[in-house]
Tab-separated table of C-alpha atoms and ligand atoms in Angstrom:
chain	number	residue	atom	x	y	z
A	1	MET	CA	134.990	76.387	186.218
A	2	ALA	CA	131.495	75.618	184.907
A	3	GLU	CA	131.270	72.517	182.720
A	4	LEU	CA	129.552	72.576	179.354
A	5	ILE	CA	126.531	70.335	178.991
A	6	VAL	CA	124.959	69.797	175.575
A	7	PHE	CA	121.328	68.840	174.942
A	8	THR	CA	119.883	67.841	171.561
A	9	CYS	CA	116.135	68.205	170.922
A	10	ALA	CA	116.428	70.927	173.554
A	11	SER	CA	112.969	72.319	172.754
A	12	GLY	CA	111.245	68.937	173.185
A	13	LYS	CA	109.087	67.624	176.019
A	14	GLN	CA	111.912	65.858	177.832
A	15	CYS	CA	114.374	68.751	177.842
A	16	SER	CA	111.621	71.191	178.805
A	17	HIS	CA	111.534	69.365	182.134
A	18	ILE	CA	115.253	68.540	182.508
A	19	ILE	CA	116.963	71.842	181.661
A	20	PRO	CA	115.145	73.982	184.289
A	21	LEU	CA	116.374	71.601	187.032
A	22	LEU	CA	119.998	72.321	186.085
A	23	TYR	CA	119.735	75.844	184.707
A	24	ARG	CA	119.119	77.150	188.220
A	25	ASP	CA	122.678	76.073	189.106
A	26	PRO	CA	124.801	78.306	186.842
A	27	PRO	CA	128.137	78.024	188.672
A	28	LEU	CA	128.159	74.299	187.933
A	29	PHE	CA	127.018	74.143	184.297
A	30	LYS	CA	127.084	76.070	181.036
A	31	PHE	CA	124.537	75.047	178.432
A	32	ARG	CA	124.601	74.438	174.692
A	33	LEU	CA	121.048	73.795	173.525
A	34	VAL	CA	120.718	72.297	170.068
A	35	VAL	CA	117.536	72.974	168.085
A	36	HIS	CA	116.286	72.220	164.599
A	37	SER	CA	113.792	75.012	163.869
A	38	GLU	CA	114.131	78.772	163.729
A	39	SER	CA	111.124	79.147	166.057
A	40	SER	CA	112.776	76.982	168.755
A	41	LEU	CA	116.013	78.967	168.351
A	42	LYS	CA	114.064	82.123	169.164
A	43	SER	CA	111.978	80.687	172.010
A	44	LEU	CA	114.863	78.929	173.808
A	45	SER	CA	117.135	81.963	173.399
A	46	SER	CA	114.598	84.057	175.274
A	47	GLN	CA	113.745	81.326	177.820
A	48	TYR	CA	117.415	80.580	178.663
A	49	PRO	CA	119.323	83.846	178.087
A	50	ASP	CA	122.519	82.481	179.654
A	51	ALA	CA	122.626	79.423	177.387
A	52	GLU	CA	124.227	79.109	173.970
A	53	VAL	CA	121.345	78.102	171.695
A	54	VAL	CA	122.434	76.747	168.315
A	55	ARG	CA	120.663	75.461	165.232
A	56	ARG	CA	122.556	72.476	163.829
A	57	ASN	CA	121.974	69.529	161.501
A	58	LEU	CA	122.501	66.183	163.283
A	59	GLY	CA	122.906	64.568	159.868
A	60	ASN	CA	126.122	66.501	159.241
A	61	PRO	CA	129.219	65.022	161.000
A	62	GLU	CA	131.062	68.380	161.031
A	63	GLU	CA	128.115	70.112	162.644
A	64	CYS	CA	127.979	67.300	165.236
A	65	SER	CA	131.658	68.054	166.025
A	66	GLU	CA	130.702	71.704	166.577
A	67	ILE	CA	127.837	70.575	168.827
A	68	VAL	CA	130.133	68.632	171.177
A	69	ASP	CA	133.145	70.986	171.008
A	70	CYS	CA	134.491	71.525	174.575
A	71	ALA	CA	131.533	69.621	176.103
A	72	ALA	CA	131.859	67.708	179.381
A	73	ILE	CA	128.474	65.995	179.134
A	74	VAL	CA	126.409	65.174	176.052
A	75	TYR	CA	122.715	64.386	176.578
A	76	PHE	CA	121.403	62.963	173.312
A	77	ILE	CA	117.735	62.708	172.379
A	78	GLY	CA	116.747	61.806	168.813
A	79	PRO	CA	113.885	63.513	166.955
A	80	THR	CA	110.501	61.776	167.066
A	81	PHE	CA	109.835	59.349	164.167
A	82	HIS	CA	112.744	60.674	162.092
A	83	PRO	CA	113.842	58.049	159.511
A	84	HIS	CA	117.512	59.081	160.005
A	85	GLU	CA	117.406	58.922	163.806
A	86	ALA	CA	119.928	56.062	163.992
A	87	GLN	CA	122.397	57.926	161.761
A	88	PHE	CA	121.980	61.063	163.910
A	89	GLY	CA	122.894	58.974	166.964
A	90	PHE	CA	125.934	57.433	165.234
A	91	ASN	CA	127.091	60.922	164.159
A	92	MET	CA	126.790	62.273	167.703
A	93	ILE	CA	128.636	59.257	169.149
A	94	ASP	CA	131.420	59.525	166.530
A	95	ALA	CA	131.742	63.256	167.189
A	96	SER	CA	131.893	62.638	170.955
A	97	VAL	CA	134.604	59.993	170.518
A	98	ARG	CA	136.659	62.452	168.420
A	99	GLU	CA	136.071	65.124	171.085
A	100	SER	CA	137.144	62.746	173.887
A	101	ARG	CA	140.446	62.114	172.061
A	102	LYS	CA	141.426	65.789	171.845
A	103	PRO	CA	144.258	66.820	174.167
A	104	ASN	CA	142.799	68.141	177.450
A	105	SER	CA	139.317	66.949	176.473
A	106	LYS	CA	136.686	67.505	179.173
A	107	LEU	CA	134.225	64.994	177.747
A	108	SER	CA	133.361	62.483	180.448
A	109	HIS	CA	129.774	61.332	179.931
A	110	PHE	CA	127.401	60.534	177.046
A	111	ILE	CA	123.787	60.078	178.112
A	112	PHE	CA	121.281	58.657	175.659
A	113	SER	CA	117.570	59.015	176.367
A	114	SER	CA	116.347	55.962	174.452
A	115	VAL	CA	113.051	54.126	174.933
A	116	LEU	CA	111.679	51.225	176.953
A	117	HIS	CA	112.351	47.977	175.058
A	118	PRO	CA	114.388	49.235	172.099
A	119	GLU	CA	114.638	45.547	171.112
A	120	ILE	CA	111.070	45.620	169.718
A	121	THR	CA	111.964	45.406	166.029
A	122	LYS	CA	108.318	45.771	164.917
A	123	LEU	CA	108.520	49.415	166.024
A	124	LEU	CA	110.776	51.572	163.844
A	125	ASN	CA	111.282	54.236	166.512
A	126	HIS	CA	112.432	51.504	168.935
A	127	ASP	CA	114.609	49.658	166.435
A	128	ARG	CA	116.420	52.885	165.507
A	129	LYS	CA	117.235	53.404	169.192
A	130	ARG	CA	118.371	49.789	169.549
A	131	GLN	CA	120.975	50.474	166.859
A	132	ILE	CA	122.152	53.611	168.684
A	133	GLU	CA	122.392	51.690	171.983
A	134	GLU	CA	124.484	48.989	170.288
A	135	TYR	CA	126.802	51.587	168.733
A	136	LEU	CA	127.162	53.409	172.061
A	137	CYS	CA	127.907	50.218	174.054
A	138	GLU	CA	130.656	49.385	171.561
A	139	SER	CA	132.163	52.881	171.693
A	140	PRO	CA	134.904	53.896	174.129
A	141	LEU	CA	132.595	56.512	175.719
A	142	LYS	CA	131.430	56.426	179.328
A	143	TYR	CA	127.688	56.270	178.831
A	144	THR	CA	124.337	55.931	180.538
A	145	ILE	CA	121.217	54.785	178.696
A	146	LEU	CA	117.777	55.825	179.942
A	147	GLN	CA	114.729	53.922	178.697
A	148	PRO	CA	111.531	55.878	179.362
A	149	SER	CA	108.144	54.424	178.500
A	150	HIS	CA	105.075	56.009	176.921
A	151	PHE	CA	104.661	59.362	178.706
A	152	ALA	CA	101.447	59.800	180.736
A	153	ASP	CA	101.851	63.520	179.977
A	154	ASN	CA	101.125	62.968	176.249
A	155	ALA	CA	97.323	62.879	176.564
A	156	MET	CA	97.070	64.751	179.882
A	157	GLY	CA	96.228	68.130	178.305
A	158	ARG	CA	93.324	66.597	176.360
A	159	LEU	CA	92.092	64.808	179.504
A	160	LEU	CA	92.272	67.868	181.756
A	161	SER	CA	90.431	69.929	179.148
A	162	LEU	CA	87.374	67.739	179.946
A	163	LYS	CA	87.156	69.123	183.477
A	164	ASP	CA	84.150	71.369	182.796
A	165	SER	CA	82.419	69.031	180.349
A	166	PRO	CA	78.982	67.751	181.512
A	167	ASP	CA	79.398	64.535	179.471
A	168	PRO	CA	83.138	64.009	179.022
A	169	VAL	CA	84.332	61.806	176.180
A	170	PHE	CA	88.002	60.981	175.594
A	171	VAL	CA	88.882	59.884	172.082
A	172	ALA	CA	91.706	57.353	172.472
A	173	ALA	CA	94.387	57.073	169.814
A	174	HIS	CA	94.516	53.271	170.177
A	175	ASP	CA	92.694	50.354	171.799
A	176	PRO	CA	91.982	51.524	175.375
A	177	GLU	CA	92.014	47.949	176.707
A	178	VAL	CA	95.737	47.537	175.940
A	179	ALA	CA	98.007	48.028	178.982
A	180	PHE	CA	101.116	50.231	179.230
A	181	SER	CA	103.586	51.106	181.958
A	182	PHE	CA	103.474	54.894	181.856
A	183	SER	CA	106.385	57.255	182.392
A	184	CYS	CA	106.069	60.764	183.710
A	185	LEU	CA	108.179	63.600	182.294
A	186	ARG	CA	109.006	65.059	185.699
A	187	ASP	CA	110.190	61.664	187.028
A	188	HIS	CA	112.312	61.244	183.906
A	189	ALA	CA	113.743	64.735	184.409
A	190	GLU	CA	114.521	64.068	188.068
A	191	VAL	CA	116.351	60.850	187.177
A	192	SER	CA	118.237	62.691	184.423
A	193	GLU	CA	119.285	65.435	186.830
A	194	LYS	CA	120.522	62.847	189.346
A	195	ILE	CA	122.529	61.008	186.703
A	196	ILE	CA	124.070	64.222	185.390
A	197	ARG	CA	125.037	65.377	188.885
A	198	GLU	CA	126.261	61.997	190.209
A	199	ARG	CA	127.850	61.030	186.884
A	200	SER	CA	130.428	58.239	187.496
A	201	LYS	CA	128.081	56.164	189.672
A	202	HIS	CA	125.918	55.704	186.559
A	203	PHE	CA	128.624	54.975	183.969
A	204	TYR	CA	127.806	51.928	181.782
A	205	ALA	CA	124.288	51.615	183.250
A	206	THR	CA	121.078	51.070	181.277
A	207	TYR	CA	117.962	51.993	183.241
A	208	GLN	CA	114.424	50.912	182.422
A	209	LEU	CA	112.406	53.958	183.541
A	210	ALA	CA	108.660	53.430	184.000
A	211	SER	CA	106.677	55.384	186.589
A	212	THR	CA	103.793	52.865	186.861
A	213	TRP	CA	103.093	49.142	186.718
A	214	PRO	CA	101.169	48.108	183.581
A	215	MET	CA	97.702	49.682	183.479
A	216	LYS	CA	95.109	49.632	180.703
A	217	TYR	CA	94.741	52.914	178.822
A	218	SER	CA	91.085	52.954	179.998
A	219	GLU	CA	92.289	52.724	183.644
A	220	TYR	CA	94.691	55.603	183.003
A	221	VAL	CA	91.778	57.692	181.660
A	222	GLN	CA	89.459	56.766	184.571
A	223	SER	CA	92.152	57.506	187.168
A	224	VAL	CA	92.375	61.054	185.786
A	225	GLY	CA	88.543	61.154	185.623
A	226	GLN	CA	88.423	60.432	189.375
A	227	VAL	CA	90.634	63.455	190.024
A	228	LEU	CA	88.220	65.548	187.908
A	229	GLY	CA	85.212	63.980	189.687
A	230	LYS	CA	83.917	62.655	186.335
A	231	THR	CA	83.275	59.358	184.614
A	232	ILE	CA	84.917	59.761	181.233
A	233	LYS	CA	83.552	57.809	178.267
A	234	VAL	CA	86.264	56.412	176.039
A	235	GLN	CA	85.922	56.118	172.275
A	236	GLN	CA	88.561	55.011	169.809
A	237	MET	CA	89.673	57.078	166.842
A	238	PRO	CA	90.175	55.252	163.499
A	239	CYS	CA	93.828	54.352	162.966
A	240	GLU	CA	94.272	56.410	159.741
A	241	GLU	CA	92.967	59.535	161.468
A	242	VAL	CA	95.402	59.062	164.350
A	243	VAL	CA	98.330	58.702	161.926
A	244	ASP	CA	97.319	62.024	160.332
A	245	MET	CA	96.915	63.609	163.768
A	246	TYR	CA	100.359	62.370	164.925
A	247	CYS	CA	101.961	63.551	161.668
A	248	SER	CA	100.513	67.030	161.969
A	249	LEU	CA	101.515	67.217	165.651
A	250	VAL	CA	105.071	65.991	165.073
A	251	PHE	CA	105.888	67.270	161.581
A	252	GLY	CA	103.682	70.365	161.321
A	253	ALA	CA	100.031	70.826	160.486
A	254	LYS	CA	100.329	72.098	156.936
A	255	LYS	CA	103.115	69.867	155.637
A	256	GLU	CA	102.597	67.035	153.155
A	257	VAL	CA	104.338	64.204	155.046
A	258	ASP	CA	106.814	61.961	153.243
A	259	GLN	CA	105.934	58.243	153.636
A	260	ARG	CA	109.361	57.572	155.228
A	261	PHE	CA	108.278	59.790	158.145
A	262	LYS	CA	104.771	58.255	158.261
A	263	ASP	CA	106.114	54.682	158.553
A	264	GLY	CA	106.983	55.207	162.264
A	265	PRO	CA	103.544	56.332	163.511
A	266	GLU	CA	101.748	53.788	161.268
A	267	ARG	CA	103.688	50.855	162.758
A	268	LEU	CA	103.362	52.257	166.269
A	269	LEU	CA	99.568	52.407	166.071
A	270	LEU	CA	99.279	48.910	164.578
A	271	TYR	CA	101.382	47.698	167.519
A	272	TYR	CA	99.603	49.720	170.229
A	273	ASN	CA	96.236	48.352	169.096
A	274	LYS	CA	97.399	44.827	169.994
A	275	ARG	CA	100.262	45.171	172.459
A	276	GLY	CA	101.386	47.795	174.960
A	277	ILE	CA	104.891	48.572	176.219
A	278	VAL	CA	105.267	47.327	179.772
A	279	GLY	CA	108.125	47.394	182.263
A	280	SER	CA	108.877	47.621	185.960
A	281	PRO	CA	108.724	50.908	187.897
A	282	SER	CA	111.122	49.503	190.511
A	283	VAL	CA	114.288	50.860	188.864
A	284	LEU	CA	112.914	54.404	188.861
A	285	GLU	CA	111.785	53.998	192.492
A	286	TRP	CA	115.251	52.789	193.439
A	287	LEU	CA	116.908	55.740	191.661
A	288	LEU	CA	114.603	58.433	193.072
A	289	GLY	CA	114.051	56.923	196.512
A	290	ARG	CA	110.287	57.294	196.017
A	291	PRO	CA	107.642	55.625	193.858
A	292	GLY	CA	107.008	57.041	190.385
A	293	THR	CA	104.270	59.617	189.817
A	294	THR	CA	100.896	58.086	188.925
A	295	PRO	CA	98.723	59.647	186.190
A	296	ALA	CA	96.240	60.686	188.915
A	297	GLN	CA	99.001	62.424	190.906
A	298	LEU	CA	100.224	64.132	187.748
A	299	ALA	CA	96.685	65.322	186.937
A	300	ALA	CA	96.152	66.602	190.506
A	301	SER	CA	99.439	68.508	190.507
A	302	LEU	CA	98.706	70.091	187.117
A	303	LEU	CA	95.308	71.247	188.358
A	304	SER	CA	96.587	72.734	191.632
B	1	NAP	N1	106.371	60.513	173.464
B	1	NAP	C1	106.664	59.467	174.219
B	1	NAP	O1	105.799	58.938	174.931
B	1	NAP	C2	108.088	58.949	174.226
B	1	NAP	C3	108.442	57.957	175.136
B	1	NAP	C4	109.768	57.485	175.147
B	1	NAP	C5	110.695	58.009	174.246
B	1	NAP	N2	110.303	58.968	173.350
B	1	NAP	C6	111.302	59.483	172.401
B	1	NAP	O2	111.598	60.830	172.736
B	1	NAP	C7	112.238	61.447	171.604
B	1	NAP	C8	111.718	62.843	171.420
B	1	NAP	O3	111.936	63.594	172.569
B	1	NAP	P1	110.873	64.637	173.075
B	1	NAP	O4	109.577	63.900	173.312
B	1	NAP	O5	111.492	65.376	174.182
B	1	NAP	O6	110.699	65.582	171.788
B	1	NAP	P2	109.344	66.178	171.219
B	1	NAP	O7	108.592	66.882	172.295
B	1	NAP	O8	108.657	65.125	170.428
B	1	NAP	O9	109.919	67.294	170.233
B	1	NAP	C9	110.573	66.923	169.021
B	1	NAP	C10	111.991	67.480	169.058
B	1	NAP	O10	112.673	67.037	167.889
B	1	NAP	C11	113.395	68.129	167.339
B	1	NAP	N3	113.597	67.884	165.904
B	1	NAP	C12	112.644	67.753	164.954
B	1	NAP	N4	113.218	67.470	163.773
B	1	NAP	C13	114.552	67.422	163.987
B	1	NAP	C14	115.678	67.168	163.151
B	1	NAP	N5	115.553	66.895	161.850
B	1	NAP	N6	116.906	67.215	163.716
B	1	NAP	C15	117.073	67.486	165.041
B	1	NAP	N7	116.038	67.722	165.897
B	1	NAP	C16	114.800	67.692	165.348
B	1	NAP	C17	112.504	69.332	167.629
B	1	NAP	O11	113.305	70.499	167.555
B	1	NAP	P3	112.714	71.896	166.985
B	1	NAP	O12	111.698	72.347	167.999
B	1	NAP	O13	113.884	72.783	166.911
B	1	NAP	O14	112.099	71.586	165.654
B	1	NAP	C18	112.039	68.997	169.053
B	1	NAP	O15	112.980	69.382	170.006
B	1	NAP	C19	111.912	60.544	170.408
B	1	NAP	O16	113.084	59.874	170.025
B	1	NAP	C20	110.869	59.589	170.951
B	1	NAP	O17	110.887	58.349	170.276
B	1	NAP	C21	109.037	59.478	173.342
């Protein structure tokens, strides 16, 4: 019988790459896709007609119990820059523990897509994930923690839109001379699929998941420029403007954003202007049996 797999933030970037890899295998899995907004409820219901798409509040413990009811696998992603992200994670872990204790429970795996270096306490969105990781490690659940880095996909649309520009200029959100190890959504999805399918081999593992060695943001931009056959000029946007841009992208263009939600992007940009997030791509290479996707390869594949 098909096993039920639950995804939170099912409309987000990560799930948009993970779910299609598993959805094509209906005899193996049934899907419960958890969304927050009415618009995502509608779009996912039409995109995945065989899935159960539900709108639930991760802040409500009873609703978290409904989310994990009869689940075999829970794949938890927390919402971007949400001040209650840690509590959402605790609620989902508590609900999964209760589920695992039911007679004839099927629950066998809790996967948490966290972030590279959750121990960076200067970053609120990392520190909130550190607390979830701690809570999960101390729970009786069989878990796997995935730690993706800054996604190369984030700025790829803006970069590729320069392909017909005679004098391309990329406006960077932070200091372009700071280095990052980039992740790639499709690599992250492929690792997630492998972990879901192989399951027990990955119990109690925490995987640092970068697709590249550290590279300066300017090198990332130029590597995509080479694919476009262009030299791209890089300018830097003022920090306050980037915070507003991030807030409108994440929380909605027209909304007045509560300071508790703004704190995350403000701290992130202060940090990214001085330090990047770096890690080794070797773990991802070991898991996938191939090197991670470079930004240039990602750009080339999106253009083809
Ligand atoms: N961006 C990066 O480079 C990066 C790198 C590593 C880790 N991360 C982490 O990835 C996570 C986000 O995943 P993503 O990038 O796949 O998502 P995303 O593309 O940023 O989309 C945001 C998701 O959050 C959901 N959401 C918004 N408010 C919510 C709430 N109050 N309760 C429950 N869900 C809510 C949205 O659902 P609706 O559509 O229904 O509103 C949507 O699915 C964050 O925790 C972030 O820190 C990001």
